[in-house]
CSV table of C-alpha atoms in Angstrom, one decimal:
chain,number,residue,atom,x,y,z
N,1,UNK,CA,19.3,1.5,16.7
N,2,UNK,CA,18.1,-1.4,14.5
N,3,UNK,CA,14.4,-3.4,15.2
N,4,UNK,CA,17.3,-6.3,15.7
N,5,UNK,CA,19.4,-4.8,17.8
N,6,UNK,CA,17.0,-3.4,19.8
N,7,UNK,CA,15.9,-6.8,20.1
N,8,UNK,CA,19.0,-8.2,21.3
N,9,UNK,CA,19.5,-5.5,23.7
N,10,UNK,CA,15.8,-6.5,25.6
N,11,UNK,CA,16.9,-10.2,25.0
N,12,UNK,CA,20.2,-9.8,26.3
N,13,UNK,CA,18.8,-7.9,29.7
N,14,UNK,CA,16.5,-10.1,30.5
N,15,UNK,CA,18.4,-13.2,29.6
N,16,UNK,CA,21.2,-11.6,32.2
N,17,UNK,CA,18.7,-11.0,34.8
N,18,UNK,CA,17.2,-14.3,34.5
N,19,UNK,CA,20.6,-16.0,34.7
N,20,UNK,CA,21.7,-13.5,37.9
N,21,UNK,CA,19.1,-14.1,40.1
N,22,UNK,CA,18.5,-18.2,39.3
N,23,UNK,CA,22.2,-18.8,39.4
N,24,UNK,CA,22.7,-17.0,42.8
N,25,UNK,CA,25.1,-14.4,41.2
N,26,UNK,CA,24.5,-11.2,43.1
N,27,UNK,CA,24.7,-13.3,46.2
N,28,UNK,CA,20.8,-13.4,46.9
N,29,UNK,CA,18.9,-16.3,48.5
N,30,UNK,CA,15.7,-15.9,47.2
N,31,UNK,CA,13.1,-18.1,48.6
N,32,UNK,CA,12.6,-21.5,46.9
N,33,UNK,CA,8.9,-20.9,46.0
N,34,UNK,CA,10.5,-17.9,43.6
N,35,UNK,CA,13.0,-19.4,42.5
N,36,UNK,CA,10.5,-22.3,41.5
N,37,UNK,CA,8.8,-19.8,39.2
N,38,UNK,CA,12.0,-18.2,37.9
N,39,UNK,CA,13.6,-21.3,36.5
N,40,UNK,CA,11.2,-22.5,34.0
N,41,UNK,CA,9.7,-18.7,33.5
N,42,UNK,CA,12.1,-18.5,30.1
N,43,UNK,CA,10.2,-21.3,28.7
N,44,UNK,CA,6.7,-20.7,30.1
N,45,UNK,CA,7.0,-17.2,28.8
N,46,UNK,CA,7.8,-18.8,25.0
N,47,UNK,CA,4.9,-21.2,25.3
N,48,UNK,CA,2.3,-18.0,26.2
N,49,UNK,CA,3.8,-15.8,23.4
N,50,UNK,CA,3.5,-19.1,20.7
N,51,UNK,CA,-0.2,-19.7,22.0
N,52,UNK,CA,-1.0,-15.6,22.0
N,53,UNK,CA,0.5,-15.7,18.5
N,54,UNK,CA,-1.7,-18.5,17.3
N,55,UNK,CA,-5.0,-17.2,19.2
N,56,UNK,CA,-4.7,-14.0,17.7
N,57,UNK,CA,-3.7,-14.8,14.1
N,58,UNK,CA,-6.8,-17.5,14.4
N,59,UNK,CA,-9.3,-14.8,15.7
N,60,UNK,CA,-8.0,-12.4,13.1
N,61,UNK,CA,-8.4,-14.6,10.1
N,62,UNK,CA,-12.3,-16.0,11.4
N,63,UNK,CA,-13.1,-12.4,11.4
N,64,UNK,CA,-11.5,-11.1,8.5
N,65,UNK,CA,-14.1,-9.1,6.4
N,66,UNK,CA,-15.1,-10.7,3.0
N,67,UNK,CA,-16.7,-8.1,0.5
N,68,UNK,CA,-19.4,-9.6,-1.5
N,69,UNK,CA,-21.3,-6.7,-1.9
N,70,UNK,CA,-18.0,-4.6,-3.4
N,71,UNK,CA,-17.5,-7.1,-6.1
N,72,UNK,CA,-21.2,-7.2,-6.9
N,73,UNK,CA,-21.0,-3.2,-7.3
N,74,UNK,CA,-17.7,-3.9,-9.0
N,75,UNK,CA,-19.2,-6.1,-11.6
N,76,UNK,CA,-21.9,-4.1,-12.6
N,77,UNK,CA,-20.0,-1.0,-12.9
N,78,UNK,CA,-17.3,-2.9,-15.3
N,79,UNK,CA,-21.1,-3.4,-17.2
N,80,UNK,CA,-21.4,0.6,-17.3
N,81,UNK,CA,-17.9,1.2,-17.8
N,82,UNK,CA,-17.5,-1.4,-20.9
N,83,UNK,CA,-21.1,0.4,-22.5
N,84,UNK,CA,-20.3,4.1,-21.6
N,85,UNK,CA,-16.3,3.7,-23.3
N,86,UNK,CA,-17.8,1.5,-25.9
N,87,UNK,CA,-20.2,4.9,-26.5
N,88,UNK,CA,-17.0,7.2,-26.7
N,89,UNK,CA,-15.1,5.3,-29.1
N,90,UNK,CA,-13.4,2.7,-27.0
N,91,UNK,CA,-12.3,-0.1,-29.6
N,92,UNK,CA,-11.9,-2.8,-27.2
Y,1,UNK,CA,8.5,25.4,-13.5
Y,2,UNK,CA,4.9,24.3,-13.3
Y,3,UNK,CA,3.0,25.6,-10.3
Y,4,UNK,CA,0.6,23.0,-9.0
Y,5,UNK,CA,-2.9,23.0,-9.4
Y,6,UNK,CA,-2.3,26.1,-11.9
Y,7,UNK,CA,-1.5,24.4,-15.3
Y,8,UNK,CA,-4.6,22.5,-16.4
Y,9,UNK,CA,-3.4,22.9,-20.1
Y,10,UNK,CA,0.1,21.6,-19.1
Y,11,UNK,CA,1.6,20.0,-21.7
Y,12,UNK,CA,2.3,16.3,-20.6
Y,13,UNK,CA,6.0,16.8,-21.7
Y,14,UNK,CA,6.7,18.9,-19.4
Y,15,UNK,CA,8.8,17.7,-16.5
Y,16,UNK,CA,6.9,19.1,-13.5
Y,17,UNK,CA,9.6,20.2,-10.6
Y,18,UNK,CA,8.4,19.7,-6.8
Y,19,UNK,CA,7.6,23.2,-5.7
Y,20,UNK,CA,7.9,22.7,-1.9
Y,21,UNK,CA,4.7,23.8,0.0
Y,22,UNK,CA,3.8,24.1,3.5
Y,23,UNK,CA,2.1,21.5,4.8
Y,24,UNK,CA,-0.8,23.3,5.9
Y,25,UNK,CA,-4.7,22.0,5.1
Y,26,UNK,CA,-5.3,24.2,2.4
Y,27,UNK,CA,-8.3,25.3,-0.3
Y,28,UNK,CA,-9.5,21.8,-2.2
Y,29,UNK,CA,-9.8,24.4,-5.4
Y,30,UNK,CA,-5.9,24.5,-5.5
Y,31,UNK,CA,-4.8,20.9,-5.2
Y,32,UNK,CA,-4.2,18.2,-8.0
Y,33,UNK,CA,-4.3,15.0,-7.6
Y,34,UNK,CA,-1.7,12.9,-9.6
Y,35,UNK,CA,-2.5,8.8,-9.9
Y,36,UNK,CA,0.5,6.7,-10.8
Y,37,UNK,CA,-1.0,3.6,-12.8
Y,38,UNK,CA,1.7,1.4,-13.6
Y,39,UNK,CA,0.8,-1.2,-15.9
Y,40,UNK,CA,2.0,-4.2,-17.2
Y,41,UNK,CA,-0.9,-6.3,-19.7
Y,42,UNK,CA,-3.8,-4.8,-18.7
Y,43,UNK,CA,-5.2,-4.2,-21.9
Y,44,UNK,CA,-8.8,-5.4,-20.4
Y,45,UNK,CA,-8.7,-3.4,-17.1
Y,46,UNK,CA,-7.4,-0.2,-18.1
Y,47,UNK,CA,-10.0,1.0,-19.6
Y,48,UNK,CA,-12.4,0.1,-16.7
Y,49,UNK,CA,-10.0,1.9,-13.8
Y,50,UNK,CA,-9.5,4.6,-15.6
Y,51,UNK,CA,-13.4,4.6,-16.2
Y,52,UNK,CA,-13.7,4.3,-12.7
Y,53,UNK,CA,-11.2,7.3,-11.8
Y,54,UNK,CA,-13.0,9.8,-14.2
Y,55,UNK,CA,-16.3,9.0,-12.4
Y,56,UNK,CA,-15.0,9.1,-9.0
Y,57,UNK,CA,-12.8,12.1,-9.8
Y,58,UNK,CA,-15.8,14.2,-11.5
Y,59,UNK,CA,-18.5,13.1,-8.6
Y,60,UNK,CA,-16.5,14.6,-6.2
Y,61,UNK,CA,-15.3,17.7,-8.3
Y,62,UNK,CA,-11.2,17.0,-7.8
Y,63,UNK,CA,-9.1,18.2,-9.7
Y,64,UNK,CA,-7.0,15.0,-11.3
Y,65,UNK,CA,-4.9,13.3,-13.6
Y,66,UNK,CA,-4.2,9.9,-14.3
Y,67,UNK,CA,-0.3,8.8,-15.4
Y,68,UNK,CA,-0.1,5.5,-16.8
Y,69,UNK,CA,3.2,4.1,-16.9
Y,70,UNK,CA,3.0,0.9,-19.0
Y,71,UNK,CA,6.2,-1.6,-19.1
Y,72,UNK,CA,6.4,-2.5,-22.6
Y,73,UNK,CA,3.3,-4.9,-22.3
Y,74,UNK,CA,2.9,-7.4,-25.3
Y,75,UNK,CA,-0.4,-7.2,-25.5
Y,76,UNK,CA,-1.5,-3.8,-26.6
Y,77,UNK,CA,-1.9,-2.1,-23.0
Y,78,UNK,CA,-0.2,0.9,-24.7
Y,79,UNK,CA,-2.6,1.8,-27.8
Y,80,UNK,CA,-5.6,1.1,-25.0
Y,81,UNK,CA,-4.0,3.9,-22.8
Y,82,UNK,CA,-3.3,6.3,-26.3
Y,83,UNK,CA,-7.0,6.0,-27.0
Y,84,UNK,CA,-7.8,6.9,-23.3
Y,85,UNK,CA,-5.9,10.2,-24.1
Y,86,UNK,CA,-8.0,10.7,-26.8
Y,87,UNK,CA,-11.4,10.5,-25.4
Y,88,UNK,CA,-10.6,12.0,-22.1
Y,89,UNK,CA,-7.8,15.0,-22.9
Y,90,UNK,CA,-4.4,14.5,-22.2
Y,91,UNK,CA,-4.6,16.8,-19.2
Y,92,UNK,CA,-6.7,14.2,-17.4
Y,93,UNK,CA,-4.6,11.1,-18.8
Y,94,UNK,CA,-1.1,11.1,-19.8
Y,95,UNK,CA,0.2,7.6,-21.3
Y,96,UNK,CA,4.1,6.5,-21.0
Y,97,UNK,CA,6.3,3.7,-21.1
Y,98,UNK,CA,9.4,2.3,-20.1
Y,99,UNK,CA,11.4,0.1,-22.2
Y,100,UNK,CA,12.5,-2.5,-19.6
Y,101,UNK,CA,10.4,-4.3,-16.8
Y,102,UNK,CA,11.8,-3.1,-13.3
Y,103,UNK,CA,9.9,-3.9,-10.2
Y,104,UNK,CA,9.3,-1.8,-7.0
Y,105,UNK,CA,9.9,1.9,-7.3
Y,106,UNK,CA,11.2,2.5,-10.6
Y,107,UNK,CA,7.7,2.2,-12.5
Y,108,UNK,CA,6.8,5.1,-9.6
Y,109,UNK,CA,10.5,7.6,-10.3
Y,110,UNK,CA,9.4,7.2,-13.7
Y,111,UNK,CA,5.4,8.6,-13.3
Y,112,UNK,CA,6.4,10.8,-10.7
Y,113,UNK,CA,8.2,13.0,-13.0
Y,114,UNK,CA,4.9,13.8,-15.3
Y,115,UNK,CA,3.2,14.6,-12.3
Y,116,UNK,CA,1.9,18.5,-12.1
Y,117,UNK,CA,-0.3,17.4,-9.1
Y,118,UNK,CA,0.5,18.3,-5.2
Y,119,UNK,CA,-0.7,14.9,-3.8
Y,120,UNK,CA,0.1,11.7,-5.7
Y,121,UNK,CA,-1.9,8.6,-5.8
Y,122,UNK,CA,-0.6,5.0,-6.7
Y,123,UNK,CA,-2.8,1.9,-6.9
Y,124,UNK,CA,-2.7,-1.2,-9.0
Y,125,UNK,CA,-4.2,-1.0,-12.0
Y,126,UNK,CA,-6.3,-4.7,-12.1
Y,127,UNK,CA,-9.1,-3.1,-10.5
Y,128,UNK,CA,-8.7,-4.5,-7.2
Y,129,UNK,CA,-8.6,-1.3,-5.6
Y,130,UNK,CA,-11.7,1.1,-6.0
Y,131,UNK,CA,-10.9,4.4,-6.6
Y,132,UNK,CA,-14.4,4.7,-4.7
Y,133,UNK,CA,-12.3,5.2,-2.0
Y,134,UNK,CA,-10.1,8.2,-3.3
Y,135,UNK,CA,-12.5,10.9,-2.0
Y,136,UNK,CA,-12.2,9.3,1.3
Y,137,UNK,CA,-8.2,9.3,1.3
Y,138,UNK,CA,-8.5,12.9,0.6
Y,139,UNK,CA,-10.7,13.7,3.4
Y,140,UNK,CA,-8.8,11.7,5.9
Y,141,UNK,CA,-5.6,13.5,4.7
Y,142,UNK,CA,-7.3,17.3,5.6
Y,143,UNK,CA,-8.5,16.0,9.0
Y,144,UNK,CA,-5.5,15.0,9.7
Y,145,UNK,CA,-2.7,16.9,7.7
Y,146,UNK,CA,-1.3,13.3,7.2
Y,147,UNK,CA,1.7,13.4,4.8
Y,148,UNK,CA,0.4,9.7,3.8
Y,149,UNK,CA,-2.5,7.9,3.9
Y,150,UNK,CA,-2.6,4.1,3.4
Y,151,UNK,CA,-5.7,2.1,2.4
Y,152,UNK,CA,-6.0,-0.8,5.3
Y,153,UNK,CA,-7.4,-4.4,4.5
Y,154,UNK,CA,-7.4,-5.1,8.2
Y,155,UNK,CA,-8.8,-2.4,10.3
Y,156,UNK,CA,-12.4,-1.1,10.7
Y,157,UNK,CA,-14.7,-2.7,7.7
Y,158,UNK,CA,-11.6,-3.3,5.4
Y,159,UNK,CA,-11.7,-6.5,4.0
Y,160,UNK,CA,-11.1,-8.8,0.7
Y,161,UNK,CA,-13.1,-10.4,-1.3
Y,162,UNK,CA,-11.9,-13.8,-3.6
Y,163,UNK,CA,-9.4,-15.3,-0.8
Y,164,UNK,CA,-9.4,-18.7,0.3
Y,165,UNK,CA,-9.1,-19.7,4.0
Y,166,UNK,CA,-5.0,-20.3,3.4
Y,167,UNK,CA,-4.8,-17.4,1.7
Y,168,UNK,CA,-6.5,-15.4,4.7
Y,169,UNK,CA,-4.0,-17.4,7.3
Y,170,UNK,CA,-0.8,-16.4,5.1
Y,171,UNK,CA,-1.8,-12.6,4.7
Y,172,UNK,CA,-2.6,-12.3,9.0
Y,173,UNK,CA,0.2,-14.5,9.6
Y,174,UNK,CA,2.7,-12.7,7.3
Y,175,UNK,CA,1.2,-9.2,8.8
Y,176,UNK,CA,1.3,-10.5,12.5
Y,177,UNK,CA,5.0,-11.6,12.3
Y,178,UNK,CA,5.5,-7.9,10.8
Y,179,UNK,CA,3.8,-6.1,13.5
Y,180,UNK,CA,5.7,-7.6,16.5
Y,181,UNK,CA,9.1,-7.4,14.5
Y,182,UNK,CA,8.8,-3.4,12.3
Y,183,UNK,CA,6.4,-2.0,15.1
Y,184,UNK,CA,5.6,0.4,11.9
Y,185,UNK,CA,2.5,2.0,13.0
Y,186,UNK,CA,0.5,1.3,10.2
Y,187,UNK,CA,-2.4,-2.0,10.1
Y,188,UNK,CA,-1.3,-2.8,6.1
Y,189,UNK,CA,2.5,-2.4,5.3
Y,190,UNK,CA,1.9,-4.9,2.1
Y,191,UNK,CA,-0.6,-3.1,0.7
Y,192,UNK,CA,-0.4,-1.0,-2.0
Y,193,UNK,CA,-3.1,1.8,-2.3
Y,194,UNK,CA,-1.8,5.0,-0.8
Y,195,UNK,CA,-2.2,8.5,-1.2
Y,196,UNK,CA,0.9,10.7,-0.4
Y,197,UNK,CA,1.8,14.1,-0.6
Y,198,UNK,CA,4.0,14.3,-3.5
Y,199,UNK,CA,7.2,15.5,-1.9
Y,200,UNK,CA,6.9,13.1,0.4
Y,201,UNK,CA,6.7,10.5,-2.2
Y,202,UNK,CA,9.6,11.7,-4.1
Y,203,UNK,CA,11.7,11.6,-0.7
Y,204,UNK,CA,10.7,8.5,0.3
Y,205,UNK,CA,11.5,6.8,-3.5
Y,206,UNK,CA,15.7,8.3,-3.3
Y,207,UNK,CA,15.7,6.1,0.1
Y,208,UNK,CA,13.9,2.6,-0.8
Y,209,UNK,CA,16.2,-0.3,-2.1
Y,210,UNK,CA,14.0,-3.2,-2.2
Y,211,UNK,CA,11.2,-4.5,-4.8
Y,212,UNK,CA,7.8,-5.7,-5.2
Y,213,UNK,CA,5.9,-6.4,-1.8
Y,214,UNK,CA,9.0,-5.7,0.2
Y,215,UNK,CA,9.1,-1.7,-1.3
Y,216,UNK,CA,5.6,-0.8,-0.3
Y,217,UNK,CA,6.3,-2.3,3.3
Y,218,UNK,CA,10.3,-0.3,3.5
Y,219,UNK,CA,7.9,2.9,2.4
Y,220,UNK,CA,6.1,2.7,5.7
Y,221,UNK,CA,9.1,2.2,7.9
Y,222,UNK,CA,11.2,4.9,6.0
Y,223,UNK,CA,8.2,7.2,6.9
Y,224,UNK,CA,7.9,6.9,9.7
Y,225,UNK,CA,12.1,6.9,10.3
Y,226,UNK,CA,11.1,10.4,8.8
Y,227,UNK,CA,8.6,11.2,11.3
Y,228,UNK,CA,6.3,11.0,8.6
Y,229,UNK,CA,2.7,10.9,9.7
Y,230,UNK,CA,0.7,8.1,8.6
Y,231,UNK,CA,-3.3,7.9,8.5
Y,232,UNK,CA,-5.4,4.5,7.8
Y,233,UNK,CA,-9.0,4.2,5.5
Y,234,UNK,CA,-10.5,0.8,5.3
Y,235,UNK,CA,-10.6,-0.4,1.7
Y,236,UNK,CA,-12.1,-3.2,-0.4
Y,237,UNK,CA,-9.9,-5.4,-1.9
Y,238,UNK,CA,-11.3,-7.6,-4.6
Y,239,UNK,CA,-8.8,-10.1,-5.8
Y,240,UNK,CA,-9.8,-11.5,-9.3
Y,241,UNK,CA,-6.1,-12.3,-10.0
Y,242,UNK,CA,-5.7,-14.6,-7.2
Y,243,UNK,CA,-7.4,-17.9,-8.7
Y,244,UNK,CA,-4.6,-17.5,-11.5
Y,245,UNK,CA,-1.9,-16.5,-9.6
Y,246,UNK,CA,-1.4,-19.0,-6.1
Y,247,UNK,CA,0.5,-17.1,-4.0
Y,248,UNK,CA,3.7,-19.2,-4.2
Y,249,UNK,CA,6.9,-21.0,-1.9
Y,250,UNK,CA,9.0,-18.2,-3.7
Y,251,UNK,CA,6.5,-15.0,-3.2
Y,252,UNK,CA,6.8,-16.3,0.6
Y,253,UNK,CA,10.5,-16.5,0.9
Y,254,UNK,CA,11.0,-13.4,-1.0
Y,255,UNK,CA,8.8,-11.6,1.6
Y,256,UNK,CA,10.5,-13.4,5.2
Y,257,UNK,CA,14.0,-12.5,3.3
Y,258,UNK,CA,13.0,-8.6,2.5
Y,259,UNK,CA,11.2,-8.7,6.4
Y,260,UNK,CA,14.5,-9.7,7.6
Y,261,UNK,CA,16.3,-7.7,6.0
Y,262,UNK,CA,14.0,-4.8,7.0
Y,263,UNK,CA,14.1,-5.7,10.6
Y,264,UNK,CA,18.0,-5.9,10.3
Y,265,UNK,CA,18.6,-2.6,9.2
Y,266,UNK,CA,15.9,0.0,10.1
């Protein structure tokens, strides 16, 4: 099975719950206070995921790394590397 | 039929055939390390990675040897890599070059054939990977028996060094969006500094379609459709290509439409 398809699968089950138990399908009466929460859960659930999306992008971008010290070491070794090929022959 | 690890002396022109070998951890003395360096003008940093290999390579006592697979460059890449056979042996470096530029895996079908090694190595050759962190591939892949292991910009104290702050949102954004749609296991899909065992490489090469960015990311998810295992080192990535080179509207599409297509059929 397909990353999509499982996808759809999860969406499709949950989406068919969703509409079963707000739209009174399997014959349920669920209290109003759940039915309250159901409703609008679809929606509140997409706001979360958008604002645990941007959180965690945001707090993985303010602590991504930033190597000074390898491209310090980097530029003198190209130093070595340039005098110790230049030694062996290297025509540049 | 080469034997691996055997053939110092191996004539470069000899087409190497994968003798398959359990994949137990075994004695460092009898593996060979093959590194992949496809190159494309690099007349100015070949000289300093392959520098940088020999070094690495000799400090640790592996035994090593450096394919460079250049793609007809224009600017002399080719006669830079010939003289690298000369002052280092051509068991240590063997110098080749395909006629046409192909992107993705073809650059690696092509190397992957001169290899005599048992583990293969690919990098890019524009020194922003440091083969500093080679020895440390190695000894992640004994502790673990890993059939790959993939150098990680993300995790632990990888990092980068040269990106701008919209550069740094694109490259957590891109990989966030990846992680919640491939679930592939792996911190760096994009990335492009990996060690694998070599049948595994060869396997994994017959099964990938896509190019550029895209075919180091379908190598991960083939893997681990294989059941592939898949170990992580931190690396360093030092962009000095960057300030030339904005990562582009097109780069960007290219990459949502090979994610897509990823997600879509694996």
């Amino acid at each position: 099975m397909t990353k999509l398809t499982q996808w759809l699968w999860g969406l499709a089950l949950l989406g068919s719950a969703w509409a079963a138990l707000t739209m009174g399908a399997l014959g349920l009466e669920l209290p109003f206070p759940c039915q309250e929460v159901l409703w609008p859960l679809p929606a509140y659930l997409l706001v979360s995921a958008g604002c645990y999306a941007l959180g965690t992008v945001g707090y993985r971008v303010a602590t991504f790394h930033d190597c000074e010290d390898a491209a310090r070491e980097l530029q003198s070794q190209i130093l070595e590397a340039r005098a110790d090929l230049a030694r062996r022959g290297l025509r540049f | 039929m080469a034997s691996p690890g055997a053939s110092r002396g191996a004539s470069a022109a000899t087409a190497a055939a994968a003798s398959p070998r359990p994949p137990q951890g075994r004695s460092s003395r009898r593996d060979k390390y093959s590194v992949l360096l496809p190159t494309y003008n690099e007349r100015e940093n070949l000289p300093l990675i392959v520098w940088l290999l020999v070094k690495s390579f000799s400090e640790s006592s592996i035994n090593y040897e450096i394919i460079i697979i250049d793609d007809g460059s224009p600017d002399g890449t080719r006669e830079v890599a010939e003289q690298l056979e000369k002052i280092y042996g051509p068991d240590r470096i063997v110098s080749r070059r395909r006629h046409s530029f192909l992107c993705g895996g073809t650059a690696y079908i092509h190397g992957i054939k001169h290899a005599t090694g048992n583990y293969v190595i690919i990098m890019d050759a524009d020194l922003s990977h440091h083969p500093k962190f080679i020895p440390e591939f190695i000894r992640k892949q004994k502790e673990g028996n890993f059939d790959i292991v993939s150098g990680t910009r993300y995790k632990g104290n990888g990092g980068v060094y040269g990106w701008d702050l919209k550069r740094k949102i694109i490259s957590r954004g891109a990989n966030f969006i990846t992680q919640i749609l491939l679930r592939p296991g792996a911190s760096d899909l994009t990335g492009s500094f990996r060690l694998y065992r070599k049948e595994v490489l060869q396997k994994l090469i017959e099964k990938c379609v896509s190019k550029g960015y895209v075919f180091q990311m379908e190598m991960i998810v083939r893997a681990r459709q294989l059941n592939y295992t898949i170990g992580e080192v931190p690396i360093s990535f030092v962009d000095r290509v960057y300030g030339e080179s904005k990562l582009g509207g097109n780069e960007i599409v290219s990459f949502l439409k090979g994610l897509l297509t990823l997600f879509a059929t694996t």
